[in-house]
PDB file of C-alpha atoms in Angstrom:
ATOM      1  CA  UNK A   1     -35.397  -3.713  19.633  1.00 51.00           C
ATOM      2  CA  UNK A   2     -34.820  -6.218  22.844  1.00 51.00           C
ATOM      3  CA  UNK A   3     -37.286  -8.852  22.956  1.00 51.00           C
ATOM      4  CA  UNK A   4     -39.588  -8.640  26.018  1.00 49.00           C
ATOM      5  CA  UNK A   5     -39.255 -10.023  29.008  1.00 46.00           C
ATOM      6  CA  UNK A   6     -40.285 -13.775  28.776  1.00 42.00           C
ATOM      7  CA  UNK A   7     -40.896 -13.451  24.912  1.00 49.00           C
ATOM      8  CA  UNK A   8     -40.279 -16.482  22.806  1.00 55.00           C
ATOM      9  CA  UNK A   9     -37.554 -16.821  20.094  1.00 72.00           C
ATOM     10  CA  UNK A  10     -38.257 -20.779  18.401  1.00 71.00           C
ATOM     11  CA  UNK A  11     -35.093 -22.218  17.582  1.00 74.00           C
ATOM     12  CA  UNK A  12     -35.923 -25.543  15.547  1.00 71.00           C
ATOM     13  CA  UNK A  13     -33.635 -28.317  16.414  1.00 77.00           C
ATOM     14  CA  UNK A  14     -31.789 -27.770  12.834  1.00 89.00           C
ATOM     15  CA  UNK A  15     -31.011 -24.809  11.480  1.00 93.00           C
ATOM     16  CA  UNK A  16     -30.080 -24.467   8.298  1.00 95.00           C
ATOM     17  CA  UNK A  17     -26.948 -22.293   6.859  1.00 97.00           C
ATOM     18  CA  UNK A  18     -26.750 -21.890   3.266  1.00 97.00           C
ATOM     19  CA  UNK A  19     -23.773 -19.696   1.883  1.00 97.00           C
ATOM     20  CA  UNK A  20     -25.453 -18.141  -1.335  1.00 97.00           C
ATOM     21  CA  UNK A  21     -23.007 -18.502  -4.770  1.00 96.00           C
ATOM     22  CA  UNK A  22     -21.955 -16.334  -7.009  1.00 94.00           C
ATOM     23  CA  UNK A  23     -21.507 -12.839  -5.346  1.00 94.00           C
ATOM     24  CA  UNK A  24     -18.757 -10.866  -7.510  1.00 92.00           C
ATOM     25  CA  UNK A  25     -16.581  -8.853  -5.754  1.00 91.00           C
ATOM     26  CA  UNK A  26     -19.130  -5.815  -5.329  1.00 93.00           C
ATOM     27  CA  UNK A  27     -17.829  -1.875  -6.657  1.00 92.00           C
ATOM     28  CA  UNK A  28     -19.142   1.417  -5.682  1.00 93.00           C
ATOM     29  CA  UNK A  29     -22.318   1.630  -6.732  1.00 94.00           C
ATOM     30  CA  UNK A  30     -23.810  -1.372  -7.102  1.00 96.00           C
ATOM     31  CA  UNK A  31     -26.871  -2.910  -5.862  1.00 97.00           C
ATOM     32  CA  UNK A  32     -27.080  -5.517  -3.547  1.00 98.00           C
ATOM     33  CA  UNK A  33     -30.374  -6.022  -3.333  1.00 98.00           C
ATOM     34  CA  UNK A  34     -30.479  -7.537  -7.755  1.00 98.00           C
ATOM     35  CA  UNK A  35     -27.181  -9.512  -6.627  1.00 97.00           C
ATOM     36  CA  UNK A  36     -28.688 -11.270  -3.594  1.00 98.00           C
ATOM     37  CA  UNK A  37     -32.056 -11.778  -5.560  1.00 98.00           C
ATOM     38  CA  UNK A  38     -29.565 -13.738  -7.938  1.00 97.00           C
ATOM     39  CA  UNK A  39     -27.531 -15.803  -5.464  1.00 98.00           C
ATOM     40  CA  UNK A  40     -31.232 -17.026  -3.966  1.00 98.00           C
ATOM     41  CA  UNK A  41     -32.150 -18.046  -7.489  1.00 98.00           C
ATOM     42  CA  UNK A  42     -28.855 -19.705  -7.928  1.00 97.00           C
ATOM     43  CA  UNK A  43     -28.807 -21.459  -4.899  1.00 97.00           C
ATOM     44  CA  UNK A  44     -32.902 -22.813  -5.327  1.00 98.00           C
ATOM     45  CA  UNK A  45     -33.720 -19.989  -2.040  1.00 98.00           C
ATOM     46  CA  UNK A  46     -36.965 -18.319  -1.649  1.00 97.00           C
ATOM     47  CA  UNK A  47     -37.032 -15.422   1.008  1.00 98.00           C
ATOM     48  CA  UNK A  48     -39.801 -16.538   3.676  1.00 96.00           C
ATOM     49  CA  UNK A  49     -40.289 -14.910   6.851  1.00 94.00           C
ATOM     50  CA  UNK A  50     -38.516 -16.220   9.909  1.00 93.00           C
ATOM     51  CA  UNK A  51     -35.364 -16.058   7.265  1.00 96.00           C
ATOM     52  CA  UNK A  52     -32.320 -14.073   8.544  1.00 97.00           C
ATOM     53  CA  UNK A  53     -29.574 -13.012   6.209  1.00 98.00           C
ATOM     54  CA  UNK A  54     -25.821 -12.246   7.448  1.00 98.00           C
ATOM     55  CA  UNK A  55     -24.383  -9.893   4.802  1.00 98.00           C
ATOM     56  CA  UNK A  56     -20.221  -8.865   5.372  1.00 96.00           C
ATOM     57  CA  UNK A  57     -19.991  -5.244   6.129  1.00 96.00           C
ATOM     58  CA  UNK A  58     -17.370  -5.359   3.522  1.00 95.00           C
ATOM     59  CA  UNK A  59     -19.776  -6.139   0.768  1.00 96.00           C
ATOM     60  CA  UNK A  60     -21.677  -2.765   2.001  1.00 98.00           C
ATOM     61  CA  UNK A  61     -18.710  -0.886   2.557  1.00 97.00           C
ATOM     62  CA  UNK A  62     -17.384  -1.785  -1.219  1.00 96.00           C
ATOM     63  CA  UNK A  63     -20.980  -0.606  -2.835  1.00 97.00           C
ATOM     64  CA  UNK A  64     -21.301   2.377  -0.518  1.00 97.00           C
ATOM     65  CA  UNK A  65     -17.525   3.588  -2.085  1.00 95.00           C
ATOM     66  CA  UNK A  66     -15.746   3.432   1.825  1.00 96.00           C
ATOM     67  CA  UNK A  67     -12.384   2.983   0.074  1.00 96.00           C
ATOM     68  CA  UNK A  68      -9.930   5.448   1.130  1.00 95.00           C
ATOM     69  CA  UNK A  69      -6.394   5.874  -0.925  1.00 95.00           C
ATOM     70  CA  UNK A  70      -3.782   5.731   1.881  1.00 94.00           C
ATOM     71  CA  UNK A  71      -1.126   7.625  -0.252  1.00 93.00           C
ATOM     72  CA  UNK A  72      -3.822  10.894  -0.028  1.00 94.00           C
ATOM     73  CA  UNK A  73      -4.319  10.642   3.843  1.00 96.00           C
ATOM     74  CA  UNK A  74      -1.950  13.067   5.624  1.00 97.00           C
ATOM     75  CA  UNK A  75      -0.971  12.532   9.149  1.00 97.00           C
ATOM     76  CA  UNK A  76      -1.398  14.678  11.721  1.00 97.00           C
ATOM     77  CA  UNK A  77       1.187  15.465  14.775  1.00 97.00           C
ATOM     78  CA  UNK A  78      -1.067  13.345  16.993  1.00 97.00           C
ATOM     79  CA  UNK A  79      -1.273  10.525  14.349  1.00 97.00           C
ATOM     80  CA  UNK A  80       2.944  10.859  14.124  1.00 98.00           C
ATOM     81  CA  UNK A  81       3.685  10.538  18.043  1.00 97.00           C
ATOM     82  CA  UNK A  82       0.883   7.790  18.261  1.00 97.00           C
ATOM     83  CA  UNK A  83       2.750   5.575  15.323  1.00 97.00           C
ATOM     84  CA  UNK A  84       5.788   5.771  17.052  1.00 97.00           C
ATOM     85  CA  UNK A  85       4.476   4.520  20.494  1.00 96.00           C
ATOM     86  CA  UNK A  86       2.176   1.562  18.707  1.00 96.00           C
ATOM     87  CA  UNK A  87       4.954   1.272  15.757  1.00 96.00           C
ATOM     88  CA  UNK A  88       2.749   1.331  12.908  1.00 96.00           C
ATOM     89  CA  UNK A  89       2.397   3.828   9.348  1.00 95.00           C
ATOM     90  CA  UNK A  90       1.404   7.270  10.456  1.00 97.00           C
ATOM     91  CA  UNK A  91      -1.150   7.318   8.068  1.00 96.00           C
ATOM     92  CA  UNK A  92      -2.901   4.335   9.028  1.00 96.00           C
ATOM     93  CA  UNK A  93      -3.156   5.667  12.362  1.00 97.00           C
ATOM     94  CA  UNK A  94      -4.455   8.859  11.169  1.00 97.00           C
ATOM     95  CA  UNK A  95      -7.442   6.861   9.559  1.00 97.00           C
ATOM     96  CA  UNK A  96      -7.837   4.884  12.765  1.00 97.00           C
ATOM     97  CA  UNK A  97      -8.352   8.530  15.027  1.00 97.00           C
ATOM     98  CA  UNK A  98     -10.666   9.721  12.267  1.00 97.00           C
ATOM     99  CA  UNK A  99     -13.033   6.325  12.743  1.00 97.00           C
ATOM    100  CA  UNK A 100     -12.577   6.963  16.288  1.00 96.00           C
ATOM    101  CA  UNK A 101     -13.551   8.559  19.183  1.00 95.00           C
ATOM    102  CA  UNK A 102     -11.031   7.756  21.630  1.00 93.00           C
ATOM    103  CA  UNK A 103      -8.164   5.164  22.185  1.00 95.00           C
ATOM    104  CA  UNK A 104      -9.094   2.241  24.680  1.00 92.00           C
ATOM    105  CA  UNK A 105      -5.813   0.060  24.578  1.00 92.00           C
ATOM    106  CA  UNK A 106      -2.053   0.742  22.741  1.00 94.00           C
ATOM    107  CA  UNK A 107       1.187  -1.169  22.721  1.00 94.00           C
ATOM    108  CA  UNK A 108       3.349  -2.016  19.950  1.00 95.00           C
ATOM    109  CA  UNK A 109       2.026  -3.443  17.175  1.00 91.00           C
ATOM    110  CA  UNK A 110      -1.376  -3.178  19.018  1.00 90.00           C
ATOM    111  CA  UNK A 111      -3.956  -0.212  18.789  1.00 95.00           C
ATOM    112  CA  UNK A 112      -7.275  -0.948  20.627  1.00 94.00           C
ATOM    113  CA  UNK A 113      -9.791   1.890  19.923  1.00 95.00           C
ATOM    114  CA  UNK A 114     -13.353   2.930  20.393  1.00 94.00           C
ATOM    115  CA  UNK A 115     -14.980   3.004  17.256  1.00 95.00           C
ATOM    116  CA  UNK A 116     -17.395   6.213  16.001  1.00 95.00           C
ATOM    117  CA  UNK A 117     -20.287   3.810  15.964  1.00 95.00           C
ATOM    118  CA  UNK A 118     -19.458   2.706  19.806  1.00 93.00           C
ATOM    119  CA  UNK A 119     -17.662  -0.704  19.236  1.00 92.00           C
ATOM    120  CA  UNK A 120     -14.233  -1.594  20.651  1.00 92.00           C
ATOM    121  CA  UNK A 121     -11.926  -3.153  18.181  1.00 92.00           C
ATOM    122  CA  UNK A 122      -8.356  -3.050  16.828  1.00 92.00           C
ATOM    123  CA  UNK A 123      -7.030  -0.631  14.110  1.00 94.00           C
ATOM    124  CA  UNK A 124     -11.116   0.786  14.362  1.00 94.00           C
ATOM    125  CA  UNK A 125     -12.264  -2.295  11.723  1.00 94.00           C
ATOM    126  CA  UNK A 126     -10.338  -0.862   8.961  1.00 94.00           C
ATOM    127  CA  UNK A 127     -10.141  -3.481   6.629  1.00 92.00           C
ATOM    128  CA  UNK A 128      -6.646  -3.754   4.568  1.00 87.00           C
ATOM    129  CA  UNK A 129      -6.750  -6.598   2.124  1.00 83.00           C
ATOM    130  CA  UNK A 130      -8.747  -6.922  -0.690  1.00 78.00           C
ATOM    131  CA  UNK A 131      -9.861  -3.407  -0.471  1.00 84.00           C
ATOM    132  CA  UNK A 132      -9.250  -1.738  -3.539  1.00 85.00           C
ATOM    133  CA  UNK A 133     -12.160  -0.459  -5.858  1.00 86.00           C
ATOM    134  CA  UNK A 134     -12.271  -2.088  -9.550  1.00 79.00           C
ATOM    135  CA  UNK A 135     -10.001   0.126 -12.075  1.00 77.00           C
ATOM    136  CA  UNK A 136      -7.686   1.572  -9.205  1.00 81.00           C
ATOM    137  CA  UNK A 137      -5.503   4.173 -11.709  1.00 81.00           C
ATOM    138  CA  UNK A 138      -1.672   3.120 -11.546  1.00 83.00           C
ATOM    139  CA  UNK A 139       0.317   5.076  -8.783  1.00 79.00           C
ATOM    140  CA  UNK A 140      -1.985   4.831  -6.522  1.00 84.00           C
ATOM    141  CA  UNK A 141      -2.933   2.596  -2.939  1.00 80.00           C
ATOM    142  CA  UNK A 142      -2.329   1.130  -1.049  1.00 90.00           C
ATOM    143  CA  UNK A 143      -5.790   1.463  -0.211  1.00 94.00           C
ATOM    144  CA  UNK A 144      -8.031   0.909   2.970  1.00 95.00           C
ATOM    145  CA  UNK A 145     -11.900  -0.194   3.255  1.00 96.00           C
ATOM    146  CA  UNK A 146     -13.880   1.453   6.134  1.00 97.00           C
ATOM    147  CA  UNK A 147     -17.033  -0.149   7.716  1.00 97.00           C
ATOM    148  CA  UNK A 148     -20.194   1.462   6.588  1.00 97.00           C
ATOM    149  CA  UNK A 149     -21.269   4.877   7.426  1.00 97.00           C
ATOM    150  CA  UNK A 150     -24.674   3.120   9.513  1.00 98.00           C
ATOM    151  CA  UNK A 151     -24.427  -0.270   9.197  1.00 98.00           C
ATOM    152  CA  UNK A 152     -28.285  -0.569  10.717  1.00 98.00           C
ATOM    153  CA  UNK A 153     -29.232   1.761   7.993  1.00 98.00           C
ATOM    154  CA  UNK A 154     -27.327  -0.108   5.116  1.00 98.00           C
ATOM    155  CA  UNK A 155     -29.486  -3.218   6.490  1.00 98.00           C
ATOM    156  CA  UNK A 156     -32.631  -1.637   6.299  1.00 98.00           C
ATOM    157  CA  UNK A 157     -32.238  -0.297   3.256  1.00 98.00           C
ATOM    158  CA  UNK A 158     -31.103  -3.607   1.638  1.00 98.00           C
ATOM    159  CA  UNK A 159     -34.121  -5.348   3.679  1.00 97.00           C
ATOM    160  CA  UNK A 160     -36.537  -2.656   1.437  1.00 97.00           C
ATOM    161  CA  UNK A 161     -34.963  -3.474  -1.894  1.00 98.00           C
ATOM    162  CA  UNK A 162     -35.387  -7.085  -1.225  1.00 98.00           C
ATOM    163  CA  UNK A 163     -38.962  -6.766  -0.364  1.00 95.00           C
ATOM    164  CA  UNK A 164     -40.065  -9.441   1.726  1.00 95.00           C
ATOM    165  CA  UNK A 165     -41.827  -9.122   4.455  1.00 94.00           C
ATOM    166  CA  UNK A 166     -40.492 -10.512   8.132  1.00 94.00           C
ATOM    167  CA  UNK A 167     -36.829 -11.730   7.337  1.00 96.00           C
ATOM    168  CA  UNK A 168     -33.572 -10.345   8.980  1.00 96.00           C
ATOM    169  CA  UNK A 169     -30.822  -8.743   8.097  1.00 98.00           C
ATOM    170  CA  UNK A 170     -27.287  -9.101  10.432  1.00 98.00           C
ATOM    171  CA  UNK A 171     -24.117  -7.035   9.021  1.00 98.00           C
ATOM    172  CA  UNK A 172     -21.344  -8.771  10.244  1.00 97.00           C
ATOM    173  CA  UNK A 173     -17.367  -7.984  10.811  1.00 95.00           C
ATOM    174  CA  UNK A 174     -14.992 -10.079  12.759  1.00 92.00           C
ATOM    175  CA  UNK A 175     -13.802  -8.942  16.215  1.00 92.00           C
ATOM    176  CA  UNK A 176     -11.369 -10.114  18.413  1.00 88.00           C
ATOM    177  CA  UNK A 177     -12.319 -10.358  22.493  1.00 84.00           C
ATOM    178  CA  UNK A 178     -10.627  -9.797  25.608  1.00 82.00           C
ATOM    179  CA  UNK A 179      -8.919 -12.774  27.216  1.00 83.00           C
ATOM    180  CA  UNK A 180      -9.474 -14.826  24.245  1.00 89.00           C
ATOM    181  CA  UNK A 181      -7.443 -16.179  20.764  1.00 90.00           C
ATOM    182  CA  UNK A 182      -8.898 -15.372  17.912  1.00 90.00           C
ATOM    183  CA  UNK A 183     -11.993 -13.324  15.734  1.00 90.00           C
ATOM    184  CA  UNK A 184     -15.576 -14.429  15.597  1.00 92.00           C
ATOM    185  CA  UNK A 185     -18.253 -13.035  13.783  1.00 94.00           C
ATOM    186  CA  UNK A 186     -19.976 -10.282  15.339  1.00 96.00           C
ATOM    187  CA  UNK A 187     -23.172  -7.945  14.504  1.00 97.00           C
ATOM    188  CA  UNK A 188     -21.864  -4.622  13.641  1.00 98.00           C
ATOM    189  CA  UNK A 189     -25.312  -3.474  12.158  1.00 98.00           C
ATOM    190  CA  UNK A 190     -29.105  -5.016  11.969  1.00 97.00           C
ATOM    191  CA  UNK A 191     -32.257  -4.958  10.775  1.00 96.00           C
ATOM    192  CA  UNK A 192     -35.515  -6.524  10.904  1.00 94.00           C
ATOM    193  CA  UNK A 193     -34.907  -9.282  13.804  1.00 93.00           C
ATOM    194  CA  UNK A 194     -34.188  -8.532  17.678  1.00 91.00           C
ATOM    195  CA  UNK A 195     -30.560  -7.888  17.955  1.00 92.00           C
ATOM    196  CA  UNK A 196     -30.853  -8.959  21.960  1.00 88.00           C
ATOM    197  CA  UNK A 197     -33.197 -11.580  23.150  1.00 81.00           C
ATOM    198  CA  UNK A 198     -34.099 -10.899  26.845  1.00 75.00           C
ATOM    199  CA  UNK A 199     -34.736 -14.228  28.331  1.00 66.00           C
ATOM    200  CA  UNK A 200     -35.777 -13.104  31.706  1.00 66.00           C
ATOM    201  CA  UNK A 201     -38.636 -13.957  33.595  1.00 67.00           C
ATOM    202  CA  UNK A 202     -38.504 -17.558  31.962  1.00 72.00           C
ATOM    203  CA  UNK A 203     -38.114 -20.582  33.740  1.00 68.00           C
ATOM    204  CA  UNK A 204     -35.368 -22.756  33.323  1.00 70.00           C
ATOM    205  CA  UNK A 205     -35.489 -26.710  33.288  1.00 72.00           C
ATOM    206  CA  UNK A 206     -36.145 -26.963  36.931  1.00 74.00           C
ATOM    207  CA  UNK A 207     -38.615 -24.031  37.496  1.00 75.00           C
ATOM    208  CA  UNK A 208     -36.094 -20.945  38.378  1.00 79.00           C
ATOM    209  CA  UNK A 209     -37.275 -17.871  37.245  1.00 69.00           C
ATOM    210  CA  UNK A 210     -34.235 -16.397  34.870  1.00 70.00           C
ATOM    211  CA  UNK A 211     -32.780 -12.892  36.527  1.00 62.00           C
ATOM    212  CA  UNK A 212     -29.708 -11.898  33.959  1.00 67.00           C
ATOM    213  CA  UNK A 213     -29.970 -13.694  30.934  1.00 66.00           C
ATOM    214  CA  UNK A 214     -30.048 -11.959  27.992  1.00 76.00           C
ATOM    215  CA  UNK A 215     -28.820 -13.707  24.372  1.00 82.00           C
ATOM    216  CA  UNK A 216     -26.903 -11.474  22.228  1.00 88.00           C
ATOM    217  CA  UNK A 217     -29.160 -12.713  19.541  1.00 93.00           C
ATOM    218  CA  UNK A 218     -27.315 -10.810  15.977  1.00 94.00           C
ATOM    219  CA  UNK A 219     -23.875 -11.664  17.437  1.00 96.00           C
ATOM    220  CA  UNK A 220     -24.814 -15.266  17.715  1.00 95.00           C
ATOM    221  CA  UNK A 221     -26.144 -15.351  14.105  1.00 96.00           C
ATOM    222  CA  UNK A 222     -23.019 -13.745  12.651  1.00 97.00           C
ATOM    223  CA  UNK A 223     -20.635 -15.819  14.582  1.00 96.00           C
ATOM    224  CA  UNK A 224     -22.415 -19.176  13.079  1.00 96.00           C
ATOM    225  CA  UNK A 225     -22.636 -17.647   9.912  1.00 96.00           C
ATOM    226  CA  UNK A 226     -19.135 -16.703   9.985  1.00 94.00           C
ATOM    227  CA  UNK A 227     -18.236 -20.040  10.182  1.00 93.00           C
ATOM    228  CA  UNK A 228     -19.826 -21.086   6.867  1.00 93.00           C
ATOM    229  CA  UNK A 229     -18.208 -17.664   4.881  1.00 91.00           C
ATOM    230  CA  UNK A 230     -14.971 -18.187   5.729  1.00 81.00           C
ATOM    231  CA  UNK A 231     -12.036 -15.552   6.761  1.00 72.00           C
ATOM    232  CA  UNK A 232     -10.157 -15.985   3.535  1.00 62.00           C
ATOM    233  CA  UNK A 233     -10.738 -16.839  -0.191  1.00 65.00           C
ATOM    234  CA  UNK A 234     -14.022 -18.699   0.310  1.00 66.00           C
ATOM    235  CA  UNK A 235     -15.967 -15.516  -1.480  1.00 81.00           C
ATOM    236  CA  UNK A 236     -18.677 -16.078   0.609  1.00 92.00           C
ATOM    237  CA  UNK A 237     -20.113 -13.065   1.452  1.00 95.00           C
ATOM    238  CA  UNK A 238     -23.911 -13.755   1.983  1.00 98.00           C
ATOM    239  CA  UNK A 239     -25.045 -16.636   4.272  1.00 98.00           C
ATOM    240  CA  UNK A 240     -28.929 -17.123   4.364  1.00 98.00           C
ATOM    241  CA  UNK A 241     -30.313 -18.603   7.649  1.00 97.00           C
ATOM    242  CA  UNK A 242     -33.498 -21.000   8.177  1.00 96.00           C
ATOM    243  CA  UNK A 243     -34.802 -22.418  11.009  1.00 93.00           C
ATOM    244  CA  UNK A 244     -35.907 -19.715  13.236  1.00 90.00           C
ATOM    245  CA  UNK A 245     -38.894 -17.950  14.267  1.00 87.00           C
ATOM    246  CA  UNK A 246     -38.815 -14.395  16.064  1.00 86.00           C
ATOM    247  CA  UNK A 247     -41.315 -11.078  15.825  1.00 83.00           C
ATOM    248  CA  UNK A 248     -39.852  -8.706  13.555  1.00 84.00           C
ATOM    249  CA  UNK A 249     -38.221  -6.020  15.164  1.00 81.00           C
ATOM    250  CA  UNK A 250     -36.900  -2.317  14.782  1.00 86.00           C
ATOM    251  CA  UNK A 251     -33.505  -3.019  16.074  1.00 89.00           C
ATOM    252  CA  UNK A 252     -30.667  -1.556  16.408  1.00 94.00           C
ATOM    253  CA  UNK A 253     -27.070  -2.987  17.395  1.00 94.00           C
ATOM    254  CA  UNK A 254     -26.305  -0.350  19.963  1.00 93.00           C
ATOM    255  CA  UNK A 255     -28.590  -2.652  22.190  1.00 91.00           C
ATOM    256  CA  UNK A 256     -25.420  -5.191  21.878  1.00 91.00           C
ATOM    257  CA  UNK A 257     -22.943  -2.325  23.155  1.00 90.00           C
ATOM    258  CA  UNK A 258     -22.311  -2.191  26.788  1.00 84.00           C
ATOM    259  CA  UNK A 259     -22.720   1.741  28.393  1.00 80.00           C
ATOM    260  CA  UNK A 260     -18.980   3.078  27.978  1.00 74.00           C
ATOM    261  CA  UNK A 261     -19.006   4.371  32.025  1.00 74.00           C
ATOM    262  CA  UNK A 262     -19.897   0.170  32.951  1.00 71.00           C
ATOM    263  CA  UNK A 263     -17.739  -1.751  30.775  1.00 68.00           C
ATOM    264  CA  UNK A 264     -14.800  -3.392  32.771  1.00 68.00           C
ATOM    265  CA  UNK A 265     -12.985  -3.736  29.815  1.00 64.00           C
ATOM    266  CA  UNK A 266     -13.151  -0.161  27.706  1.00 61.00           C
TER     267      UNK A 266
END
């Protein structure tokens, strides 16, 4: 959920970031939940409340089996006149339409599309590298790794297995942004803290009452954490947060998405 009006989020002045070690890379079908319980135990973590956990949605994806075998997926006519215009394989962009629900931006080399679960990003978050499952038979690939069926689901279930009561859960991916160079971290799914943290009504340092400011509380979290897991071959894929304190919350991260018939830049 938002936070109230005027409700408080305490950030301490030092927050700790704490990439937990030892995460193998994660097949369909395995659970999280026993491998994170490890990485705490390896790293000398308890789980406390106020603790906030930003998980990669490709470390769902891989246990939830998203892998797709591009040599199976058959374009369609649409997908073949689209490649041509954005010059990329047919087949990709066939996966790309079936993640999506419409195209926002195209251009060669460049396909900019609204995503089934209502985020805009390029090639719809598909993830190509390091995406094929453990014991791929010979002949096959190259393969693709979608984002998870409900990422705010896949949180709350993981939150459940863990079992502790009051910590967070932030899926994250990394986005690019309009007018800037560049991915950061983003939320694409959440659980347990407020995804948005409505700072209105406040005052601010010299007694103004705040009218627009709302923090987009999960997408701060997993751009910090994204910092500390790394874009490449850190193997990183779990980042446990302390140092904050917030009211639990049902959340959801469609309370980060701007309404489609508002956004200047859809």
């Amino acid at each position: 959920m938002t936070t109230p009006p005027g409700t408080a989020l305490e950030v301490g002045a030092r927050v700790h970031f704490t990439a937990l070690p030892g995460i193998p890379l994660v097949q369909a079908g395995d659970a999280l939940g026993p491998l994170i319980e490890d990485a705490l135990t390896r790293a000398e973590l308890q789980l406390e409340p106020g603790d906030v956990l930003v998980v990669t949605s490709k470390l769902f994806s891989r246990s939830e089996g998203r892998f797709v075998d591009m040599s199976t997926v058959v374009p369609s006519e649409e997908a073949r006149a689209l490649a041509l215009e954005v010059d990329k394989d047919p087949a990709q962009v066939e996966l790309i339409l079936r993640e999506s629900v419409g195209v926002s931006r195209k251009r060669p080399g460049v396909l900019v599309v609204r995503h089934r679960l209502g985020f805009i990003s390029a090639n719809a978050a598909i993830d190509m590298s390091n995406a094929s499952p453990a014991h791929a038979a010979p002949g096959t690939g190259p393969w693709a790794l979608l984002l998870p069926e409900d990422p705010d689901k896949s949180a709350r279930d993981l939150l459940a297995a863990l079992g502790v009561p009051g910590v967070g859960l932030v899926v994250s991916d990394s986005f690019g942004r309009p007018f800037r160079v560049g991915t950061v971290g983003v939320a694409v799914g959440v659980a347990g803290v407020p995804a948005v943290f409505d700072q209105r009504g406040r005052l601010d340092l010299h007694g103004r009452e705040l009218q627009y400011t709302i923090t987009a509380l999960a997408d701060q979290l997993a751009a910090a954490a994204d910092l500390v897991a790394g874009q490449s071959d850190e193997a990183r894929p779990v980042i446990h947060i302390r140092g904050l304190r917030f009211v639990p919350a049902e959340s959801h991260v469609r309370e980060l998405l701007r309404d489609p018939e508002v956004d200047l830049y859809a």
